[in-house]
CSV table of C-alpha atoms and ligand atoms in Angstrom, one decimal:
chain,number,residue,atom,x,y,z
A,1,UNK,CA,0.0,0.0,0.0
A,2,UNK,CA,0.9,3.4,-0.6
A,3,UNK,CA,1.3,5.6,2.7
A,4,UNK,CA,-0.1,8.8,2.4
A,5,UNK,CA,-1.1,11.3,5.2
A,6,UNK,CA,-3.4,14.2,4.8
A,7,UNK,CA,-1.8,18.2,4.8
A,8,UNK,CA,-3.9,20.9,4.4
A,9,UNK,CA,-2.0,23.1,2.7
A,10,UNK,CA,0.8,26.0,3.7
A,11,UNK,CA,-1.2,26.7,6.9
A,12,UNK,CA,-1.2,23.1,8.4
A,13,UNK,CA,0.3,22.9,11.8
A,14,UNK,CA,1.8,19.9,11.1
A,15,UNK,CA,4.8,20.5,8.1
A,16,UNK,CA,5.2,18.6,5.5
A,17,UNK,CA,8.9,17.3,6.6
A,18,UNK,CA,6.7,15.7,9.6
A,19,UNK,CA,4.5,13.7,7.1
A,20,UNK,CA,7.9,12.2,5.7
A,21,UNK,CA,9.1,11.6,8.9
A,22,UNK,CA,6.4,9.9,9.8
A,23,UNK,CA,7.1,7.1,7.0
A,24,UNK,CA,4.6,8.6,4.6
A,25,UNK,CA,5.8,8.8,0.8
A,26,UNK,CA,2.3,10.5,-0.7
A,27,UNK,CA,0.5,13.7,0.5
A,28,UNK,CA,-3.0,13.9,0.2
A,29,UNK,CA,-4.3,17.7,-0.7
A,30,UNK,CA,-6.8,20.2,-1.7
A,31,UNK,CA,-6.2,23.6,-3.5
A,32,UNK,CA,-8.5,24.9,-0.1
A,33,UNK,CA,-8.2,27.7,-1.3
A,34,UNK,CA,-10.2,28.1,-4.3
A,35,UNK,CA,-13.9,28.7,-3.7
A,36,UNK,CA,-16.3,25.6,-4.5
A,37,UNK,CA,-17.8,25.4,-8.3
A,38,UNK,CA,-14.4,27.7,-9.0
A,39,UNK,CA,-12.0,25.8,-11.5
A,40,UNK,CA,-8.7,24.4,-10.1
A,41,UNK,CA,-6.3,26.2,-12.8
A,42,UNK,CA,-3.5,24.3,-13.9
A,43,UNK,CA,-0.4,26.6,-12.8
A,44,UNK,CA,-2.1,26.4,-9.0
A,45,UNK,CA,-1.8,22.7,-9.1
A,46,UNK,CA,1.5,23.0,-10.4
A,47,UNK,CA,2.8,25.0,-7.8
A,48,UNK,CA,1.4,23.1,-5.1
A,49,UNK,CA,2.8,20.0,-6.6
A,50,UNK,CA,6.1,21.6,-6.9
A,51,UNK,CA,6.3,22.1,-3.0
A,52,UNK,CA,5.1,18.7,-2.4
A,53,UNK,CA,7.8,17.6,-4.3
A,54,UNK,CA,10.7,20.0,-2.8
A,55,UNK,CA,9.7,18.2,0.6
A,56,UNK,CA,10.5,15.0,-0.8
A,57,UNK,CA,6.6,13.4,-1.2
A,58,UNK,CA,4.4,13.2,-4.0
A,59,UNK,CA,0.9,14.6,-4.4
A,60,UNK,CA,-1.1,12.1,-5.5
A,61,UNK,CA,-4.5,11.9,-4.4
A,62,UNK,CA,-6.6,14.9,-4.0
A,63,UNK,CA,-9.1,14.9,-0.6
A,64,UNK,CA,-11.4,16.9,-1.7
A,65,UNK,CA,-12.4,18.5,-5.0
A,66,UNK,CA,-15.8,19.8,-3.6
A,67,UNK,CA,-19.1,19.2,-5.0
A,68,UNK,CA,-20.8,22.3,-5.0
A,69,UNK,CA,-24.3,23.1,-3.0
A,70,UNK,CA,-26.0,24.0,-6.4
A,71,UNK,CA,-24.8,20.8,-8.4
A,72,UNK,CA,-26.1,18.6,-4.9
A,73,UNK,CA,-28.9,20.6,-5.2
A,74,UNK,CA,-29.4,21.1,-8.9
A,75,UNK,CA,-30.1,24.5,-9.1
A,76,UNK,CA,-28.7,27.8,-9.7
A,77,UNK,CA,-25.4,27.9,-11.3
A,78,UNK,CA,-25.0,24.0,-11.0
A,79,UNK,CA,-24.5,23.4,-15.1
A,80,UNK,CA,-21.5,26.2,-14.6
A,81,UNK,CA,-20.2,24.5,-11.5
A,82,UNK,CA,-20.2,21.0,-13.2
A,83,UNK,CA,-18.4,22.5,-16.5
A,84,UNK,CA,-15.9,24.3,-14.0
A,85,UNK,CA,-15.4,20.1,-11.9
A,86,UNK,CA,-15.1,18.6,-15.1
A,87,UNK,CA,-12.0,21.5,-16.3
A,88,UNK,CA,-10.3,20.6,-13.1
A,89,UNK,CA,-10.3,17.1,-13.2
A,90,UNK,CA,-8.9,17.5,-16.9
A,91,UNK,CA,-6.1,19.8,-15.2
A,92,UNK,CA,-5.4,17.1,-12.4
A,93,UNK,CA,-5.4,14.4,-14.6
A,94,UNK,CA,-3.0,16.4,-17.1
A,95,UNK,CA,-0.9,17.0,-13.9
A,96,UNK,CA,-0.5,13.5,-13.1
A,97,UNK,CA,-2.9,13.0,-10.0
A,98,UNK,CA,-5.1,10.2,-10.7
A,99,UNK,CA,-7.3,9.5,-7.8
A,100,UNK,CA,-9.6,12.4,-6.3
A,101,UNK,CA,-11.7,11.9,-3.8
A,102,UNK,CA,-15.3,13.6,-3.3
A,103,UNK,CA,-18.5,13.7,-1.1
A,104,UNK,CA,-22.4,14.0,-1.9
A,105,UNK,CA,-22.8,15.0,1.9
A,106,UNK,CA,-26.0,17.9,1.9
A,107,UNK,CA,-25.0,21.2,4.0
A,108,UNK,CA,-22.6,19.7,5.9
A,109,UNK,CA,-19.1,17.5,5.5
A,110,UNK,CA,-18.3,15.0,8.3
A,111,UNK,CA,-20.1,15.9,11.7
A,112,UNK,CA,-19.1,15.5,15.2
A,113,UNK,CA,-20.5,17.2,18.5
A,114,UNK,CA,-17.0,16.9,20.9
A,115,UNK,CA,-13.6,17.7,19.3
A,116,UNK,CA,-11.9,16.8,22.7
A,117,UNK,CA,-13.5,14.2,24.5
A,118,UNK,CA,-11.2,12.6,27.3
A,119,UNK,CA,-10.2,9.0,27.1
A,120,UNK,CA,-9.4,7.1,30.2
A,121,UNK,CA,-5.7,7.7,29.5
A,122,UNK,CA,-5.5,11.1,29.3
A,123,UNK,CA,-6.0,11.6,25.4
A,124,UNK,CA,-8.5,13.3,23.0
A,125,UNK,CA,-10.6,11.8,20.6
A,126,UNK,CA,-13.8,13.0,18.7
A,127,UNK,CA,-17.3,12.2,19.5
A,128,UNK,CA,-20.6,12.1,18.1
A,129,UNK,CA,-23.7,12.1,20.9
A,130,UNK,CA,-26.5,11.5,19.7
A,131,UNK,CA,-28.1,13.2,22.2
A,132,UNK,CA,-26.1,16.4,22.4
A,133,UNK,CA,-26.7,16.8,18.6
A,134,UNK,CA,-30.3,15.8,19.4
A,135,UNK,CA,-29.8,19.1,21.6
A,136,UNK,CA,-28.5,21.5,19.1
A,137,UNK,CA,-31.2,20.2,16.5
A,138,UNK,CA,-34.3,21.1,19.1
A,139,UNK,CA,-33.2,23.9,21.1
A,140,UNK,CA,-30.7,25.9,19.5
A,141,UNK,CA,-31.2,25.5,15.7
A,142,UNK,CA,-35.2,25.2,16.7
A,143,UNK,CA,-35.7,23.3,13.0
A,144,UNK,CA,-39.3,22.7,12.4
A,145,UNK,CA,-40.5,18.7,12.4
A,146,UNK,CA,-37.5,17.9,14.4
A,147,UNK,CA,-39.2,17.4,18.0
A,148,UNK,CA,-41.0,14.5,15.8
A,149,UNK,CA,-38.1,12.7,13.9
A,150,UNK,CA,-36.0,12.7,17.1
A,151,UNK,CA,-39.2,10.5,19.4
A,152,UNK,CA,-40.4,11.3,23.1
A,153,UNK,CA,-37.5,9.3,24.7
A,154,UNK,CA,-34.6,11.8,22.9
A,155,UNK,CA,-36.1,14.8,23.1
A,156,UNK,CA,-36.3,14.2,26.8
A,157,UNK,CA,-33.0,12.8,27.1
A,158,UNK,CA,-31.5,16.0,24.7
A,159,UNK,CA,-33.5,18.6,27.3
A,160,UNK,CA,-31.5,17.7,30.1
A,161,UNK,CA,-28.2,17.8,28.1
A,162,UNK,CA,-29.2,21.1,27.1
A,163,UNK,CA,-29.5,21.6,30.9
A,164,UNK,CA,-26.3,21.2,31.7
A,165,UNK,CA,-24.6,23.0,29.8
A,166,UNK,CA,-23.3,26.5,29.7
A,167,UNK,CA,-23.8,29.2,27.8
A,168,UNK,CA,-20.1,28.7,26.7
A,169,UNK,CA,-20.9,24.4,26.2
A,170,UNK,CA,-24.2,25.7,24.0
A,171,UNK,CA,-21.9,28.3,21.7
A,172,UNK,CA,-19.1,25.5,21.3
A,173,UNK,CA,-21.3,23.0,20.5
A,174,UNK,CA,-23.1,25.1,17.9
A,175,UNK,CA,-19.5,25.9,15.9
A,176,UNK,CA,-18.4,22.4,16.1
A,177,UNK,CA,-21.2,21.2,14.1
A,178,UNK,CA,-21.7,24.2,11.4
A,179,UNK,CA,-18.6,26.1,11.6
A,180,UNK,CA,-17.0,23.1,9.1
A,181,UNK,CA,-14.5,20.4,10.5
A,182,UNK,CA,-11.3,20.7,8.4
A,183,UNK,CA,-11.5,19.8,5.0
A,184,UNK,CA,-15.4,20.7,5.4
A,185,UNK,CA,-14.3,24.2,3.0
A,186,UNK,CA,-18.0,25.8,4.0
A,187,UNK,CA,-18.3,27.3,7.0
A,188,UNK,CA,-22.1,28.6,8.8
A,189,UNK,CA,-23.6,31.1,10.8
A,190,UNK,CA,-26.7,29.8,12.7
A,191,UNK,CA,-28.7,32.0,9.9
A,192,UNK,CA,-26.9,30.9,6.8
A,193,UNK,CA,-27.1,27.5,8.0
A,194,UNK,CA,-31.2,27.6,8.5
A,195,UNK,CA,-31.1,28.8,4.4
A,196,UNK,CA,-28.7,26.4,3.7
A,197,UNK,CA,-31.0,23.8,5.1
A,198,UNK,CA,-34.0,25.5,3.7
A,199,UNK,CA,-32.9,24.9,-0.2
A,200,UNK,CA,-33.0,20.9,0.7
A,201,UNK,CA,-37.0,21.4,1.3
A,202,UNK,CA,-38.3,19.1,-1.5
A,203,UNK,CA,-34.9,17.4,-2.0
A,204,UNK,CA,-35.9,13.5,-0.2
A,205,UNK,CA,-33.3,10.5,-0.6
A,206,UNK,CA,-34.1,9.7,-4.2
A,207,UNK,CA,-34.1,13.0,-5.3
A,208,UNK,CA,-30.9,13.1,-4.2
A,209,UNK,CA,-29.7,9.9,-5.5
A,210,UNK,CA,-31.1,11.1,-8.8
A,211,UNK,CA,-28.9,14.2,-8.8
A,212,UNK,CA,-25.8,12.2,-7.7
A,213,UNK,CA,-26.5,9.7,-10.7
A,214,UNK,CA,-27.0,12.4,-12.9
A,215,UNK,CA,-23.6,13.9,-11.4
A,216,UNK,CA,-21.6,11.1,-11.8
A,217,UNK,CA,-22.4,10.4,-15.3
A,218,UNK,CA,-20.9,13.6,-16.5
A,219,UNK,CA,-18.2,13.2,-14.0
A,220,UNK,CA,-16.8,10.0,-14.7
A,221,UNK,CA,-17.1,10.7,-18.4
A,222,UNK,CA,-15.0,13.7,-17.8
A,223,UNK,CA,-12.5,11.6,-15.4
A,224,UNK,CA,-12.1,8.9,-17.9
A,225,UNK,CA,-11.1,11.2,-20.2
A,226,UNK,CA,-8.5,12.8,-18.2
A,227,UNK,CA,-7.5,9.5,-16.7
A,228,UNK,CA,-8.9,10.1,-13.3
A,229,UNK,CA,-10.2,7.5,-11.0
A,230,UNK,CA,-12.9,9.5,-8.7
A,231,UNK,CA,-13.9,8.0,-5.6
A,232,UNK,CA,-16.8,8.9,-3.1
A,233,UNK,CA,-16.5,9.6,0.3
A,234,UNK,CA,-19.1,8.3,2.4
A,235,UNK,CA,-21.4,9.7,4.7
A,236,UNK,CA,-19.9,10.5,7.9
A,237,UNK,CA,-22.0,9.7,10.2
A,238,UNK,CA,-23.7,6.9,7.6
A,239,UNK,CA,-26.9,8.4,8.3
A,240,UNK,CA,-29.4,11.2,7.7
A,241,UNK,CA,-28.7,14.6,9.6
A,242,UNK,CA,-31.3,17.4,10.6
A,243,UNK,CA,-33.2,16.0,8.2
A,244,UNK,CA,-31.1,16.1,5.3
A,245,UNK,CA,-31.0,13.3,3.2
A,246,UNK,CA,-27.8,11.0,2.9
A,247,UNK,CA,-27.4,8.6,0.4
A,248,UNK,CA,-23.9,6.5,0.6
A,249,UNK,CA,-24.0,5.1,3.7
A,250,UNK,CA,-24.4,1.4,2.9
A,251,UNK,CA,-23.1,-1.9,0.4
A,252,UNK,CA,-26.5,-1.1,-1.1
A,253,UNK,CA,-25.5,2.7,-1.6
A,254,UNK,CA,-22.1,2.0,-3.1
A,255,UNK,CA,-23.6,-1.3,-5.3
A,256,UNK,CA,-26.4,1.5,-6.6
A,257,UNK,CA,-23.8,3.9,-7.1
A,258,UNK,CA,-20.9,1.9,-8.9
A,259,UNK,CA,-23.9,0.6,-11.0
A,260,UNK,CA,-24.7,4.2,-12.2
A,261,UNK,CA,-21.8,4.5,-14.3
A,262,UNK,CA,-19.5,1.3,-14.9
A,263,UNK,CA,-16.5,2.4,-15.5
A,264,UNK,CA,-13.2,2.7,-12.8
A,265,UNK,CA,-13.4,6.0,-13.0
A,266,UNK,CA,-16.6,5.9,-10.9
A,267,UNK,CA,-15.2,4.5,-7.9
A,268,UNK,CA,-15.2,4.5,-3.6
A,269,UNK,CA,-13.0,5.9,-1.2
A,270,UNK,CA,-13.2,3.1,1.7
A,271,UNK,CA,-13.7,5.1,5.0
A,272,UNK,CA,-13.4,2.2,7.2
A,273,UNK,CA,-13.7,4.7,10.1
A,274,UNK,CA,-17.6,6.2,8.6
A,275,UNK,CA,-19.0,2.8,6.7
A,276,UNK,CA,-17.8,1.1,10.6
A,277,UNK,CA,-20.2,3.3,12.5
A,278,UNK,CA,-22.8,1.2,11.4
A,279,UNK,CA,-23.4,-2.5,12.8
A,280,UNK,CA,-25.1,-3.7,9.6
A,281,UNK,CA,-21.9,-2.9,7.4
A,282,UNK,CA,-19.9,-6.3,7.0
A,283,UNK,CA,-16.7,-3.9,6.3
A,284,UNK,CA,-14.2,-7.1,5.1
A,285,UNK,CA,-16.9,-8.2,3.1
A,286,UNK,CA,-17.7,-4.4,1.4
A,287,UNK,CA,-13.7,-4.8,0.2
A,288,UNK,CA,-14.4,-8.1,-1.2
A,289,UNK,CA,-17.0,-7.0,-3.4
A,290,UNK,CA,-16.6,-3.5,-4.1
A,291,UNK,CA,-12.5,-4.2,-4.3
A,292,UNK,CA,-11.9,-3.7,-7.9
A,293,UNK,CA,-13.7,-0.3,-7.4
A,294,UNK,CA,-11.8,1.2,-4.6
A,295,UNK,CA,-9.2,3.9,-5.2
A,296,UNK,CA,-8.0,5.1,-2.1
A,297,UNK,CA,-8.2,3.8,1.7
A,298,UNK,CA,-8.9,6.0,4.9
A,299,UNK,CA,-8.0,3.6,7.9
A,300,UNK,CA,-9.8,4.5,11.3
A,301,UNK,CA,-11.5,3.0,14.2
A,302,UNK,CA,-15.1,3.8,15.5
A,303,UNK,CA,-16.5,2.2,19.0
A,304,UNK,CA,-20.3,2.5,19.1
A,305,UNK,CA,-21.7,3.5,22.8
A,306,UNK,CA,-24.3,2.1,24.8
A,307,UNK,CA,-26.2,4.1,23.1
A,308,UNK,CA,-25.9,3.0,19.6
A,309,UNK,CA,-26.3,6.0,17.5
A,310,UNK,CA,-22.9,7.5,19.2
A,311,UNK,CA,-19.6,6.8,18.5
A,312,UNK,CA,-16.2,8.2,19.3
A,313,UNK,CA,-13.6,7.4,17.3
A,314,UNK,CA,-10.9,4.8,19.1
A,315,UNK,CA,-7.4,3.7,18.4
A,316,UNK,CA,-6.8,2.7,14.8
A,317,UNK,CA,-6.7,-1.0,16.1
A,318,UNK,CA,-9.3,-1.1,18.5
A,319,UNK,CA,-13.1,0.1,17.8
A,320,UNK,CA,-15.7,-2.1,16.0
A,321,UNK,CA,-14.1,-2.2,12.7
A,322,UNK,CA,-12.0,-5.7,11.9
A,323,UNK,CA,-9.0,-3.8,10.8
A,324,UNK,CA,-6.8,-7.4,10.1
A,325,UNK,CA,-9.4,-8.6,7.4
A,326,UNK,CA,-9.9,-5.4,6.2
A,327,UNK,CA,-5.9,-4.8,5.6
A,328,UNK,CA,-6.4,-8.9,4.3
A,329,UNK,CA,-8.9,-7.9,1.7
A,330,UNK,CA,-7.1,-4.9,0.3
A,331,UNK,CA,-3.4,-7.0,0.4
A,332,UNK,CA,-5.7,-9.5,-1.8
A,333,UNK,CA,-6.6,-7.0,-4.0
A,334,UNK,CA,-3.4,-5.2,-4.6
A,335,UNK,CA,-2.6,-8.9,-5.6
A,336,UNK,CA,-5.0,-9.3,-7.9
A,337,UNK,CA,-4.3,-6.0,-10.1
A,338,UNK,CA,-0.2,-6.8,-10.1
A,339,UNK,CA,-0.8,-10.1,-11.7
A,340,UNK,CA,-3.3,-8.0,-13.8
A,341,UNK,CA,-0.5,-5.7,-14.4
A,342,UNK,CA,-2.5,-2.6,-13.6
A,343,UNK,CA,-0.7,0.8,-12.9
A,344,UNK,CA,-3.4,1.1,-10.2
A,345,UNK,CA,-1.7,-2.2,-7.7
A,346,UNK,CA,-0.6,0.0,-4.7
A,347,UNK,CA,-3.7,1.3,-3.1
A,348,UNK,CA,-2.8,4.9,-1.4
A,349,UNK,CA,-3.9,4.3,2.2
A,350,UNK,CA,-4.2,6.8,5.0
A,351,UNK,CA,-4.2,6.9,8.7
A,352,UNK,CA,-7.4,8.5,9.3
A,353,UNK,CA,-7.6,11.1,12.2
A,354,UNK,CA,-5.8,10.2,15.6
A,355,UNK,CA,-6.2,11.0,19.1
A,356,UNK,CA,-4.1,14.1,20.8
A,357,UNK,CA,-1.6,12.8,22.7
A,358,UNK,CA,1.8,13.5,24.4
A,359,UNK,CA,2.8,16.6,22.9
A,360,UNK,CA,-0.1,17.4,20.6
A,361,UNK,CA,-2.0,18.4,23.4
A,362,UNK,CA,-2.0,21.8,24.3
A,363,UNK,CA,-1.1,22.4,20.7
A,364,UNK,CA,-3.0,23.6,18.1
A,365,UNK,CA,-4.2,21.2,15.8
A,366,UNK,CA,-6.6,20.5,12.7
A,367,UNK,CA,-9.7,18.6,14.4
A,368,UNK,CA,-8.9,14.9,13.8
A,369,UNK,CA,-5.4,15.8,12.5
A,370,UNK,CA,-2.8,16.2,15.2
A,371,UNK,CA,0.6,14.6,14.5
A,372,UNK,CA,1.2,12.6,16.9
A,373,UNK,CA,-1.9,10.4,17.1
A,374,UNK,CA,-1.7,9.8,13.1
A,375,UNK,CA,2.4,9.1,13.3
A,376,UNK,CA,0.9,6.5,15.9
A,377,UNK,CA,-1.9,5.4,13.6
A,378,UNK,CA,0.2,4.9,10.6
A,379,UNK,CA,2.8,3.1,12.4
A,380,UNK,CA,0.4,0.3,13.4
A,381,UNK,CA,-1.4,0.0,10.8
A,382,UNK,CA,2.0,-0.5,8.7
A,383,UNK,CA,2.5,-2.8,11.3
A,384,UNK,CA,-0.6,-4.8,10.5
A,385,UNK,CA,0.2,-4.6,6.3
A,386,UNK,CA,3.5,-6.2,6.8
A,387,UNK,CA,2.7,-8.5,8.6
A,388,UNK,CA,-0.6,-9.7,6.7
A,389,UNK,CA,1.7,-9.2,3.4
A,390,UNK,CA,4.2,-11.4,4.7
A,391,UNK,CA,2.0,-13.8,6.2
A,392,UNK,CA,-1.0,-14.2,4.1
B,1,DNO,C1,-12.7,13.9,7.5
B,1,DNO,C2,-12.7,13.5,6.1
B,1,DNO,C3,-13.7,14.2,5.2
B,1,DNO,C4,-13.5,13.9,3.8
B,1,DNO,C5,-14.5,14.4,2.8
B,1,DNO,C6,-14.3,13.9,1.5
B,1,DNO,O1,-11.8,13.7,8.2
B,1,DNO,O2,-12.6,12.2,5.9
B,1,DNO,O3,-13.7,15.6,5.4
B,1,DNO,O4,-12.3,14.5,3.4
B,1,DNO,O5,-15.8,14.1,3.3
B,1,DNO,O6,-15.0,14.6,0.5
């Protein structure tokens, strides 16, 4: 496998000289910088590419290029903002970057409601309560039909969180879940976020689906031609949010949307950490079947609570996701495409988030992204590969 780790550009706390000294050989990037539905222009990509390369690493997946609102949504400038997606994929693919990875999420990117939750041991991982977003849905954000959707039992459960908690607890909860974790790119007030929400009235699951078949079709056409493999991100957490729809959460999900347009460049990212929050997901099995389809491998850990619909996110060994027969299934694959003789064999892998520890705490750090719980992460998990390559 290819070891990559995630840098967020010239404003990442954590240099790129750390990624190599943490064993990675490929970054993983964005041009964050450039608004969504904008065009990625080719001497951008350069230059980033150039720094990558002055550090030693190579830039070879991009996480994310952003779907905008209005294609989700399919209105407004969406035809303008699909022409623009399809110009930059020509320019990444002309750059040599063949895998870019995306997300069909409504509103809002990856969601959690605790950014520093305490582990026994004295480190910090994310969380997502239920019951604490339950909160910010019924009392702070106030969203209509919500007191329904949530049931008697969590309502009551999310009034006494609400309770206890400060006026300080209520504001940092608020920005954790609409200010926009890293990578998210958009970023809410409580208002903007109520309209943002408000152009989804209408929009159920399948009308979603519709618009992300209807995306992908002109997106993996255009990716094909630049020889780009695109790869969706799924839903993180698999489910729906504040009433949003979310459509790629499941094996059905990804066998619908593989199905939409069969070609490789339609493909999946495999979030082991987001498709493992979810008990019915048989994650070895997902590799199995979807393997010839996936283009790029985030590696993370979720536990599930007592109460099921929360999760924090554990070590990258421990949790409720079978990392050995996961790392099994992708070993077998990479097998399968050398023998094939495809360019594709090494999958790029990442550690996916980390906990804060020893010296990233106290520091600042991008949510999910300190240094010293993904150098951890990445060193077991390489760990695990070696030892399943050697082995198996
Ligand atoms: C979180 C990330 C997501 C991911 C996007 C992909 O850590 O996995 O932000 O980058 O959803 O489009």
């Amino acid at each position: 496998m290819k070891e990559s780790w995630r840098w967020f550009g010239p404003d990442d706390p954590v240099p790129l000289a750390h990624a190599r000294q943490a064993g990675a050989s490929e970054i993983v990037t964005a041009l964050h910088h450039i608004p969504n539905g904008e065009v990625w222009p080719a001497d951008e990509i350069a230059r980033r590419q150039a720094e990558v390369a002055a550090a030693g690493l190579t830039w070879s997946v991009v996480e994310s290029l952003p779907v905008s609102e209005a294609i989700k949504t399919r209105s407004g400038d969406w035809r303008r903002d699909l022409d623009a997606y399809c110009r930059s994929l020509h320019h990444l693919g002309a750059a040599g970057i063949r895998v870019v990875c995306y997300n069909f999420m409504p509103v809002i990117d990856w969601t959690r409601t605790d950014l520093a939750w305490p582990l026994p041991d004295g480190a910090l991982a994310l969380r997502f309560d239920a019951t604490a977003f339950a909160a910010f849905d019924l009392f702070i954000l106030k969203r209509d039909g919500a007191e329904a959707e949530w049931g008697v039992e969590r309502c009551r459960q999310a009034r006494t969180a609400l309770c206890g908690m400060d006026e300080a607890a209520r504001e940092r909860l608020t920005r954790t879940i609409i200010a926009g974790l890293p990578g998210a790119e958009e970023s809410y007030t409580l208002d903007q976020f109520r309209e943002a929400l408000a152009r989804y009235r209408g929009i159920d699951a399948a009308a979603l689906r519709q618009n992300l078949g209807e995306f992908i079709a002109a997106a993996a056409a255009a990716a094909a031609a630049a020889g780009v493999r695109l790869c969706i991100h799924p839903d993180d957490p698999p489910r729906p949010l504040l009433g949003l729809p979310r459509v790629l959460c499941t094996a059905a999900d990804a066998r619908w949307l593989l199905a939409e347009a069969d070609t490789p460049a339609n493909g999946l990212t495999f979030c082991a950490g987001s498709y493992g929050v979810r008990a019915d997901n048989d994650l070895p099995a997902m590799v199995r079947e979807f393997a010839d389809r996936i283009h790029f491998v985030h590696l993370r850990s979720t536990r599930r609570e007592a109460d099921p619909e929360s999760f924090h996110e554990a070590a990258h060994l421990d949790g409720d996701v079978d990392m050995v027969p996961v790392i099994r299934e992708l070993v077998f694959e990479e097998r399968r495409r050398a023998a094939a003789g495809r360019i594709d064999a090494a999958l790029p892998m990442r550690p996916d988030h980390g906990h804060q520890l020893l010296d990233d705490l106290g520091r600042r750090t991008n949510p999910g992204y300190p240094a010293i719980g993904r150098l951890r992460g990445l060193a077991e998990l390489r760990g695990v590969i070696r030892a399943v390559e050697t082995l198996c």
